[in-house]
PDB file of C-alpha atoms in Angstrom:
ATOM      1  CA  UNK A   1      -1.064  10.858-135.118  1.00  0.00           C
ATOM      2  CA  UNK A   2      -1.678  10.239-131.749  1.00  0.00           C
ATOM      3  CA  UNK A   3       1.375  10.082-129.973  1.00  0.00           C
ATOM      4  CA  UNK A   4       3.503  10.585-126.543  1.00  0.00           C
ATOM      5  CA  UNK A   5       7.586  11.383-127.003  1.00  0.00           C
ATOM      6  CA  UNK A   6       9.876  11.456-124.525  1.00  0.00           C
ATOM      7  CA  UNK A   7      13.740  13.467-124.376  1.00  0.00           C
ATOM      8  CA  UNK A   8      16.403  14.246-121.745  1.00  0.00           C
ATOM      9  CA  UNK A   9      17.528  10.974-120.713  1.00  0.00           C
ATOM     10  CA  UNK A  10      21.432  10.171-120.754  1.00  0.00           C
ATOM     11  CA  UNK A  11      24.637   8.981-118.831  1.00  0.00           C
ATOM     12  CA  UNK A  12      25.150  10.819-115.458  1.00  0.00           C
ATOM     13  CA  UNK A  13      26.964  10.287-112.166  1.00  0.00           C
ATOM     14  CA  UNK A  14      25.351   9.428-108.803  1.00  0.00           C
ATOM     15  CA  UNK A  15      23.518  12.892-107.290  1.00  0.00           C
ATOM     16  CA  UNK A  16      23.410  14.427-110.503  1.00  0.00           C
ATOM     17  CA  UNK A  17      20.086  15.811-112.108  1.00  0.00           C
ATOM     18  CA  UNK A  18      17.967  15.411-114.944  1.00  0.00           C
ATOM     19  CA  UNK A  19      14.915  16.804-116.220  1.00  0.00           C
ATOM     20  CA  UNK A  20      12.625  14.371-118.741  1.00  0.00           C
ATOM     21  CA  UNK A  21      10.031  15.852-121.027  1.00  0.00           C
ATOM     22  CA  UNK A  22       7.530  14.079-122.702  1.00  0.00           C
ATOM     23  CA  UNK A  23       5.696  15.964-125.812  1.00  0.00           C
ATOM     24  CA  UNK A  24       2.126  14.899-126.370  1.00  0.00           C
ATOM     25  CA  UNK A  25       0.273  14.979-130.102  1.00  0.00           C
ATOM     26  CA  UNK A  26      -2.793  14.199-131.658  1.00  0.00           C
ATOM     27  CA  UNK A  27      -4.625  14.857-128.711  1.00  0.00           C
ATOM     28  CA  UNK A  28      -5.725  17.394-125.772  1.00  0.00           C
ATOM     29  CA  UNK A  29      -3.224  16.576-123.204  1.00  0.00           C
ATOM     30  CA  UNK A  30      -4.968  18.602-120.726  1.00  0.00           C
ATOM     31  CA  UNK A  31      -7.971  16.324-120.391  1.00  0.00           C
ATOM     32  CA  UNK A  32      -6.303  13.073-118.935  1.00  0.00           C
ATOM     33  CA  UNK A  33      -4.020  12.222-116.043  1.00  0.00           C
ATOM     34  CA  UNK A  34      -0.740  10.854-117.032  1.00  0.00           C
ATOM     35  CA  UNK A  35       2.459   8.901-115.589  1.00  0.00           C
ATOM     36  CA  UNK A  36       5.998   8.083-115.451  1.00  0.00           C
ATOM     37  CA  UNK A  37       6.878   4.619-115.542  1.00  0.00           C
ATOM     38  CA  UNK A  38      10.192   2.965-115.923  1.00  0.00           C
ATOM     39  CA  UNK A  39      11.590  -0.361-117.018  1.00  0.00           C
ATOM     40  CA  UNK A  40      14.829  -2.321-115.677  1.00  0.00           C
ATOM     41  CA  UNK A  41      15.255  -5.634-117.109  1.00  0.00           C
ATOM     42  CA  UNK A  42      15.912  -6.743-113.938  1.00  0.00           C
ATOM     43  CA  UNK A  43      12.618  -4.997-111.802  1.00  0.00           C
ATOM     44  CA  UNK A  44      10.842  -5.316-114.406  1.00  0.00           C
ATOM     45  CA  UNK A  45       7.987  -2.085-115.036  1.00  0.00           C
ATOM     46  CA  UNK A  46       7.237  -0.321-112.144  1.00  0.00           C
ATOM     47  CA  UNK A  47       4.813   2.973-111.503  1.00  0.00           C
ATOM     48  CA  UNK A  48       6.766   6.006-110.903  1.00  0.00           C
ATOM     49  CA  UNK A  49       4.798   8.843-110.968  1.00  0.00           C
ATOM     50  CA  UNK A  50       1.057  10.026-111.396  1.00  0.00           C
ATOM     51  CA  UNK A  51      -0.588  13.317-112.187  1.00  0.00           C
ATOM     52  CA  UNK A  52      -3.821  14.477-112.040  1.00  0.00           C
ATOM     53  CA  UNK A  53      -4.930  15.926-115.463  1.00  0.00           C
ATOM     54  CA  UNK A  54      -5.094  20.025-113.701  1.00  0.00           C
ATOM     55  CA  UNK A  55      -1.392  19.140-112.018  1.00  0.00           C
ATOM     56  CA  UNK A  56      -2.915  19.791-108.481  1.00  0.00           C
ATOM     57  CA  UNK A  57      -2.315  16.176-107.493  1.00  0.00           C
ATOM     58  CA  UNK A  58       0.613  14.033-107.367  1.00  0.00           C
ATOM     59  CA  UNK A  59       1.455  10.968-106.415  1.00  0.00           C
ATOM     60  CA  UNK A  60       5.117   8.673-106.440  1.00  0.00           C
ATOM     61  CA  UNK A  61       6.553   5.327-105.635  1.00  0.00           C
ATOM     62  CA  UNK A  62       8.534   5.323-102.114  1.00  0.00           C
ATOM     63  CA  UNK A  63      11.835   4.952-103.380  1.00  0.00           C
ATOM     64  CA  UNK A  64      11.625   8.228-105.333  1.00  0.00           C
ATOM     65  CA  UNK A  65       9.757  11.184-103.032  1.00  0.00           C
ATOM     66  CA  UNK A  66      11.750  13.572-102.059  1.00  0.00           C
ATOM     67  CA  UNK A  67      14.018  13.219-105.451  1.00  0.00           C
ATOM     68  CA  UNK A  68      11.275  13.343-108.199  1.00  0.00           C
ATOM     69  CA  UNK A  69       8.944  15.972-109.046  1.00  0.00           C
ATOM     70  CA  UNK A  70       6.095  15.541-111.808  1.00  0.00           C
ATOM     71  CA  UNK A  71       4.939  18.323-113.677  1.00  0.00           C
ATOM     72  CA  UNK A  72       3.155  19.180-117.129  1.00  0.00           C
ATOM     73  CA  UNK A  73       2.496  22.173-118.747  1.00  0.00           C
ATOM     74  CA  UNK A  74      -1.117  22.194-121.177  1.00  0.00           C
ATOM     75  CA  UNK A  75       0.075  25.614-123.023  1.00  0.00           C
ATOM     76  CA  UNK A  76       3.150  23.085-124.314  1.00  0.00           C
ATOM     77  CA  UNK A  77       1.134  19.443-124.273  1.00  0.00           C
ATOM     78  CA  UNK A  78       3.908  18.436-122.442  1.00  0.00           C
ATOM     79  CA  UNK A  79       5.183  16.260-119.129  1.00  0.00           C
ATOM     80  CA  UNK A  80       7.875  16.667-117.332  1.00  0.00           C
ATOM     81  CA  UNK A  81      10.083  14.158-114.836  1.00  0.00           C
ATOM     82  CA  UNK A  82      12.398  16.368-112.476  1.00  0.00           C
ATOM     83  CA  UNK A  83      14.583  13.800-111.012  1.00  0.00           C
ATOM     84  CA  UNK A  84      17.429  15.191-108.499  1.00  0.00           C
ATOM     85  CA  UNK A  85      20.286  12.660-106.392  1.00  0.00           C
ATOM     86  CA  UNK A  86      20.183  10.274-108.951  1.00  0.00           C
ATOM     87  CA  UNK A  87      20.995   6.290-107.386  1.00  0.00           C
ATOM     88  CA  UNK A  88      22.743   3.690-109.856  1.00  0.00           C
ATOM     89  CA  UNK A  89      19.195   2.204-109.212  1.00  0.00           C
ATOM     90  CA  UNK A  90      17.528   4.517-110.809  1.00  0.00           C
ATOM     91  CA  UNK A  91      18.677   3.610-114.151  1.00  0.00           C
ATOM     92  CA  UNK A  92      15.966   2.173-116.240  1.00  0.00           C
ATOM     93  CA  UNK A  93      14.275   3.351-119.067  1.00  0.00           C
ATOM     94  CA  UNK A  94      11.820   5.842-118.362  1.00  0.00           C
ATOM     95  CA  UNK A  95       8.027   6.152-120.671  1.00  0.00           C
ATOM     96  CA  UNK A  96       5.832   8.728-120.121  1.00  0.00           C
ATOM     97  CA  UNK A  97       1.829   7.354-120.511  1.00  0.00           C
ATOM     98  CA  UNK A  98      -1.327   8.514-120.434  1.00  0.00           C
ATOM     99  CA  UNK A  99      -3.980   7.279-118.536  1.00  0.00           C
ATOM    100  CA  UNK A 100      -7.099   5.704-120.368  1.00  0.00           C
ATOM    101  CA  UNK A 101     -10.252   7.819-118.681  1.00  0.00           C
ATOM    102  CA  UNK A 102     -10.977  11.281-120.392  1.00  0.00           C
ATOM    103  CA  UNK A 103     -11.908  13.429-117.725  1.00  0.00           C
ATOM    104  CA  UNK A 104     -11.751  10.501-115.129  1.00  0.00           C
ATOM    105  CA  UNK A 105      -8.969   8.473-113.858  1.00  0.00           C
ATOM    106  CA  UNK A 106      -8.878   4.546-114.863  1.00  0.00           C
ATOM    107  CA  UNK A 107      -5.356   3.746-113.910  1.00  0.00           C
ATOM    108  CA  UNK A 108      -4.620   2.104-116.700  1.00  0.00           C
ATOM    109  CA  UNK A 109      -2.471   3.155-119.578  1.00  0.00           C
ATOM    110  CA  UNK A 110      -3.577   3.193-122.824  1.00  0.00           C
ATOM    111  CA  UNK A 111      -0.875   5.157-124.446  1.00  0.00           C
ATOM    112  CA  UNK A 112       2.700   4.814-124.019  1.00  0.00           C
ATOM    113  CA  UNK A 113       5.842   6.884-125.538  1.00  0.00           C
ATOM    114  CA  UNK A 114       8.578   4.854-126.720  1.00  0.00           C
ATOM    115  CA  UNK A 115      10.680   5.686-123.508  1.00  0.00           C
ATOM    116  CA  UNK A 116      14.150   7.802-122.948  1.00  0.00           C
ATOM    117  CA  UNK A 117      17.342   6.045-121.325  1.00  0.00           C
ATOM    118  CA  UNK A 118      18.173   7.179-118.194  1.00  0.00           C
ATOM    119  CA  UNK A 119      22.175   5.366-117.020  1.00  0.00           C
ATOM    120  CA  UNK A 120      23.473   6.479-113.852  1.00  0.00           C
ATOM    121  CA  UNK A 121      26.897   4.783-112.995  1.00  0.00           C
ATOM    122  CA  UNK A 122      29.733   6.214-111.802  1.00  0.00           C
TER     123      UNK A 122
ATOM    124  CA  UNK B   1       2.185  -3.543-101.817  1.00  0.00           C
ATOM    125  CA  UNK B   2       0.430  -6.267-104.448  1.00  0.00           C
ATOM    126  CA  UNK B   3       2.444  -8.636-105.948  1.00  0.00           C
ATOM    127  CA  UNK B   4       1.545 -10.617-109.297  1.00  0.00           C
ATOM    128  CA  UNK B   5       3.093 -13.091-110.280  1.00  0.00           C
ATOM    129  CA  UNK B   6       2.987 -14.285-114.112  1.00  0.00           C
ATOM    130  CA  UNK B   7       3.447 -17.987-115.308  1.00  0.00           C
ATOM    131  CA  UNK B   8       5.283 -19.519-117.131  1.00  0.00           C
ATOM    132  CA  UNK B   9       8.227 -17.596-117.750  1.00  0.00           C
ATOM    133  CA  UNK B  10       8.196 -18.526-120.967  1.00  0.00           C
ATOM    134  CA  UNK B  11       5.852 -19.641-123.347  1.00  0.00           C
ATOM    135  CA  UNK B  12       7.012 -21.867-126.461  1.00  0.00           C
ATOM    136  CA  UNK B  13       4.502 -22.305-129.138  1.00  0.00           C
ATOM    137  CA  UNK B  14       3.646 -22.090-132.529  1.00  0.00           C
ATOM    138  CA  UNK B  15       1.427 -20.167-134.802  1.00  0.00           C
ATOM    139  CA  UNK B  16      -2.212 -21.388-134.775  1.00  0.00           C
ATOM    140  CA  UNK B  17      -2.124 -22.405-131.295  1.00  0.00           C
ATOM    141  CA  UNK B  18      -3.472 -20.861-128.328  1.00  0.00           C
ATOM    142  CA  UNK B  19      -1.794 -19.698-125.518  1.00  0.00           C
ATOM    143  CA  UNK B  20      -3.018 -19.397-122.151  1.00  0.00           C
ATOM    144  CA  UNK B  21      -0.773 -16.965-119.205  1.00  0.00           C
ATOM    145  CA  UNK B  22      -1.372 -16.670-116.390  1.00  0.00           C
ATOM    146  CA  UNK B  23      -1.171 -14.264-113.455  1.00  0.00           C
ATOM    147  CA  UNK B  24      -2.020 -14.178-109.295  1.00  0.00           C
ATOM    148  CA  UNK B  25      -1.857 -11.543-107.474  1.00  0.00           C
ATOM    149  CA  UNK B  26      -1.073 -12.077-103.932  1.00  0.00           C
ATOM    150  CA  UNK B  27      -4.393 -10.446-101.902  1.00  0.00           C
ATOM    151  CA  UNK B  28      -8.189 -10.426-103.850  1.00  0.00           C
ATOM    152  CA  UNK B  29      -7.902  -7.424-106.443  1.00  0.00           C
ATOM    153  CA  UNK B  30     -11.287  -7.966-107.498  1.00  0.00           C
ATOM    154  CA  UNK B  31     -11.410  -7.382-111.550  1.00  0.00           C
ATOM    155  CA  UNK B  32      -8.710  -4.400-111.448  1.00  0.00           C
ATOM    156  CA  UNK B  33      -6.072  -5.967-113.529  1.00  0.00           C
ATOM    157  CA  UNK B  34      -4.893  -5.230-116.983  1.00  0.00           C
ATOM    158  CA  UNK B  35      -3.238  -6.935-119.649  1.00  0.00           C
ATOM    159  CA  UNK B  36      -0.245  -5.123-121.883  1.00  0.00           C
ATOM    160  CA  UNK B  37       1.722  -6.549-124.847  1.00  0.00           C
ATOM    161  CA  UNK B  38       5.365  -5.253-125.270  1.00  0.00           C
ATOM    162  CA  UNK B  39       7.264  -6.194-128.561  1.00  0.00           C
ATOM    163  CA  UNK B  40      11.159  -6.297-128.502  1.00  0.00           C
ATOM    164  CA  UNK B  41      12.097  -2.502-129.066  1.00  0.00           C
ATOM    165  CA  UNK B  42       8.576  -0.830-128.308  1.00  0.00           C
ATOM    166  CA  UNK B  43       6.693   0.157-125.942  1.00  0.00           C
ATOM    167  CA  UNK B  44       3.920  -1.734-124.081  1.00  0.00           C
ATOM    168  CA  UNK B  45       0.212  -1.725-125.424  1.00  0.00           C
ATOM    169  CA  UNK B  46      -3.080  -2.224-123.745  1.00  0.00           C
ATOM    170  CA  UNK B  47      -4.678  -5.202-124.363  1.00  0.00           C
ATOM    171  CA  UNK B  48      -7.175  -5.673-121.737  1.00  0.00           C
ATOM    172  CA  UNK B  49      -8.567  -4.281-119.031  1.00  0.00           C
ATOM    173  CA  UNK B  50     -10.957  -4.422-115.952  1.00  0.00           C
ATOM    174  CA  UNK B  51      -9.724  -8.327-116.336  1.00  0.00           C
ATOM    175  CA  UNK B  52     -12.219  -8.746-119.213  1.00  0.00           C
ATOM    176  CA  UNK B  53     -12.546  -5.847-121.550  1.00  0.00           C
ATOM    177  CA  UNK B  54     -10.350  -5.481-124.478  1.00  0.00           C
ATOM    178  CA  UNK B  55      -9.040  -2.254-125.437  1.00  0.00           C
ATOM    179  CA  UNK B  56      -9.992  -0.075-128.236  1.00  0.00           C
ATOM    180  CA  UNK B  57      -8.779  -1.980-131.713  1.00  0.00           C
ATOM    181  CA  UNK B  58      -7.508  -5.014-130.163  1.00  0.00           C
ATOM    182  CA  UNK B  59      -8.271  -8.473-131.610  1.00  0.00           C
ATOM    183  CA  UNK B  60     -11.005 -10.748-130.715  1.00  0.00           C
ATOM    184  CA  UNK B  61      -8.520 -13.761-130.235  1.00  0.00           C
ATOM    185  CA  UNK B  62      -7.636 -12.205-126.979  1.00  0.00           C
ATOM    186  CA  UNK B  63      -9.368 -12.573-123.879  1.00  0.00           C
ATOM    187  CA  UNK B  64      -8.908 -12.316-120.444  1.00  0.00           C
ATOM    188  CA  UNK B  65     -10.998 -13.849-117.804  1.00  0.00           C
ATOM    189  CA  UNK B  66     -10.314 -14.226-113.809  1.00  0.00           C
ATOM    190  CA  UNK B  67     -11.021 -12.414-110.725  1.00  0.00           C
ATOM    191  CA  UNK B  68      -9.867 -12.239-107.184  1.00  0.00           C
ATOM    192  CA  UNK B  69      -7.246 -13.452-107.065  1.00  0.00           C
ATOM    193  CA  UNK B  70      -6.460 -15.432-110.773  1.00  0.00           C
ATOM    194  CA  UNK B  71      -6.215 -14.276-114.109  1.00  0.00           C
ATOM    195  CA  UNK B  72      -5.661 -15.355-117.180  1.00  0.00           C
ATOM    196  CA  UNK B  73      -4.574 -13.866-120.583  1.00  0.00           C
ATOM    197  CA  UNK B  74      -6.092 -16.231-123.685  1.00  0.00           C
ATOM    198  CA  UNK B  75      -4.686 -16.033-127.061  1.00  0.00           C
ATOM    199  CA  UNK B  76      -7.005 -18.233-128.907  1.00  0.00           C
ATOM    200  CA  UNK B  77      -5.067 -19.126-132.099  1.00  0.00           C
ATOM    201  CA  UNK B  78      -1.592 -17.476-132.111  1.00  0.00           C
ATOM    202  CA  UNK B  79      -0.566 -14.957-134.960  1.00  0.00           C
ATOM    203  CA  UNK B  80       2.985 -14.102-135.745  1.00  0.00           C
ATOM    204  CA  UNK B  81       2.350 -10.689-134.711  1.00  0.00           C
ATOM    205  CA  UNK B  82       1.691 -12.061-131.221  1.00  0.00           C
ATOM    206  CA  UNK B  83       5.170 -13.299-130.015  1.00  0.00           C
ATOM    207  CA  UNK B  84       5.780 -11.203-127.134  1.00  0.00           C
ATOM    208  CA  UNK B  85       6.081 -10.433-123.878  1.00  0.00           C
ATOM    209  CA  UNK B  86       3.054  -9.918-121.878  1.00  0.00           C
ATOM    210  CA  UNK B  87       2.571  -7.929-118.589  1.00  0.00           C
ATOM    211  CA  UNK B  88      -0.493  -7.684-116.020  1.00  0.00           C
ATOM    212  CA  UNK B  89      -0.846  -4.527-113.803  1.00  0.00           C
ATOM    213  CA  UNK B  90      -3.523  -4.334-111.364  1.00  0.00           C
ATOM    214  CA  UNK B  91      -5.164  -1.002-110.146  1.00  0.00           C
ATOM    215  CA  UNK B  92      -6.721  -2.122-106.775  1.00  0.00           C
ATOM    216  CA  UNK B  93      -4.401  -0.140-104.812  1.00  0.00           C
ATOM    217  CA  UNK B  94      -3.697   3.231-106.901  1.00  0.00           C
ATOM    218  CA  UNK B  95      -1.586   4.995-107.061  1.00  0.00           C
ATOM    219  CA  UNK B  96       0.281   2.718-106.246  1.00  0.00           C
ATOM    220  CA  UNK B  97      -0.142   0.559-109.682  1.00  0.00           C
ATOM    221  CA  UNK B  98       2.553  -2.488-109.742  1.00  0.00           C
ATOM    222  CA  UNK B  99       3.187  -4.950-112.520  1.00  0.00           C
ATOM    223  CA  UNK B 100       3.815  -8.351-113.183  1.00  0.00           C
ATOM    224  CA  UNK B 101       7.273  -9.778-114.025  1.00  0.00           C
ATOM    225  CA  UNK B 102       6.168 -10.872-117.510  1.00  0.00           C
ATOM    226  CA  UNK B 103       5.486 -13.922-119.993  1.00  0.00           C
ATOM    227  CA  UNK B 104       7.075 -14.254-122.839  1.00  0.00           C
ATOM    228  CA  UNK B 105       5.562 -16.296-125.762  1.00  0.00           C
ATOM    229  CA  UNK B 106       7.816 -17.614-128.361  1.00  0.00           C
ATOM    230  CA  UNK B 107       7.622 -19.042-131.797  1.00  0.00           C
ATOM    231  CA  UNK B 108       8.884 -23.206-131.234  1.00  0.00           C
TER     232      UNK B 108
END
């Protein structure tokens, strides 16, 4: 089955740290770019992170440079979300996706994990 | 930054009819926009894309039509299944990808 799951979200304090992973199967993770994106029922969805399908190029929403880092490793099919200084408006749930193009970028996402809960409050 | 904006809110109707959302974006994005379905619990699921081309193993009653500046999401005849909320993205201005705030269409 073709499939994206994410782990490592939780409850954590303002400035703490958390690493997401997202596990990809059923397919060849190292041929498409993939994302972050997160989902507040107040903002709504919004674009966190991008990465190119080699992991030479990244790219992130304003609010989170500096604090984020994207990363995947092929060897494991997997993506990772390093996210360091937490804000209580980061809290959102957080999906990993992966872009529609094989082996070119579309920028639209065709497959979606079902998301990992990320609550920062103090 | 793009903004779209999705109306109505809220969509009341019942099975067999069609539904119609819509969504402006707030400079041209040419045809760059996509179309998700989220259920309650899930995840969201591409529907359409390129403002016009349905994704792989989605149903012919949806369509999406609109460029510049206006889009619009058709259901044709509504199936149980469909009761959801609905989401445009557009792409004109990657990386930076934003969304719209959503329509939900419910049962009457």
């Amino acid at each position: 089955e073709v499939q994206l799951v994410e782990s490592g979200g939780g409850l954590l304090q303002p400035g703490g740290s958390l690493r997401l992973s997202c596990v990809a199967s059923g397919f060849t993770l190292s041929g498409y770019e993939m994302y972050w994106v997160r989902q507040t029922p107040g903002k709504g969805l919004e674009w966190v992170a991008f990465i190119n399908s080699g992991g030479e190029t990244t790219y992130y929403t304003d609010s989170v440079k500096g604090r984020f880092t994207i990363s995947r490793d092929s060897a494991k099919s997997s993506l990772y979300l390093q996210m360091n200084n937490l804000r209580v408006e980061d809290t959102a749930v957080y999906y990993c996706a992966r872009d529609m193009g094989l082996y070119f970028i579309s920028w639209y996402l065709d497959l979606w994990g079902r998301g990992t809960l990320v609550t920062v409050s103090s | 930054e793009i903004v779209l904006t999705q109306s109505p809110a809220t969509l009341s109707l019942s099975p067999g009819e069609r539904a119609t959302l819509s969504c402006r974006a707030s400079q041209s994005i040419s045809s760059l926009l996509a179309w998700y379905q989220q259920k309650p619990g899930q995840s969201p699921r591409l529907l359409i894309y390129d403002a016009s081309t349905r994704a792989t193993g989605i149903p012919a009653r949806f369509s999406g039509s609109g460029s510049g500046t206006d889009f619009t999401l058709t259901i044709s005849s509504l199936e149980p299944e469909d009761f959801a909320v609905y989401y445009c993205q557009q792409r004109s201005t990657w990386p930076l990808l934003t969304f719209g705030g959503g329509t939900k269409v419910e049962i009457k």
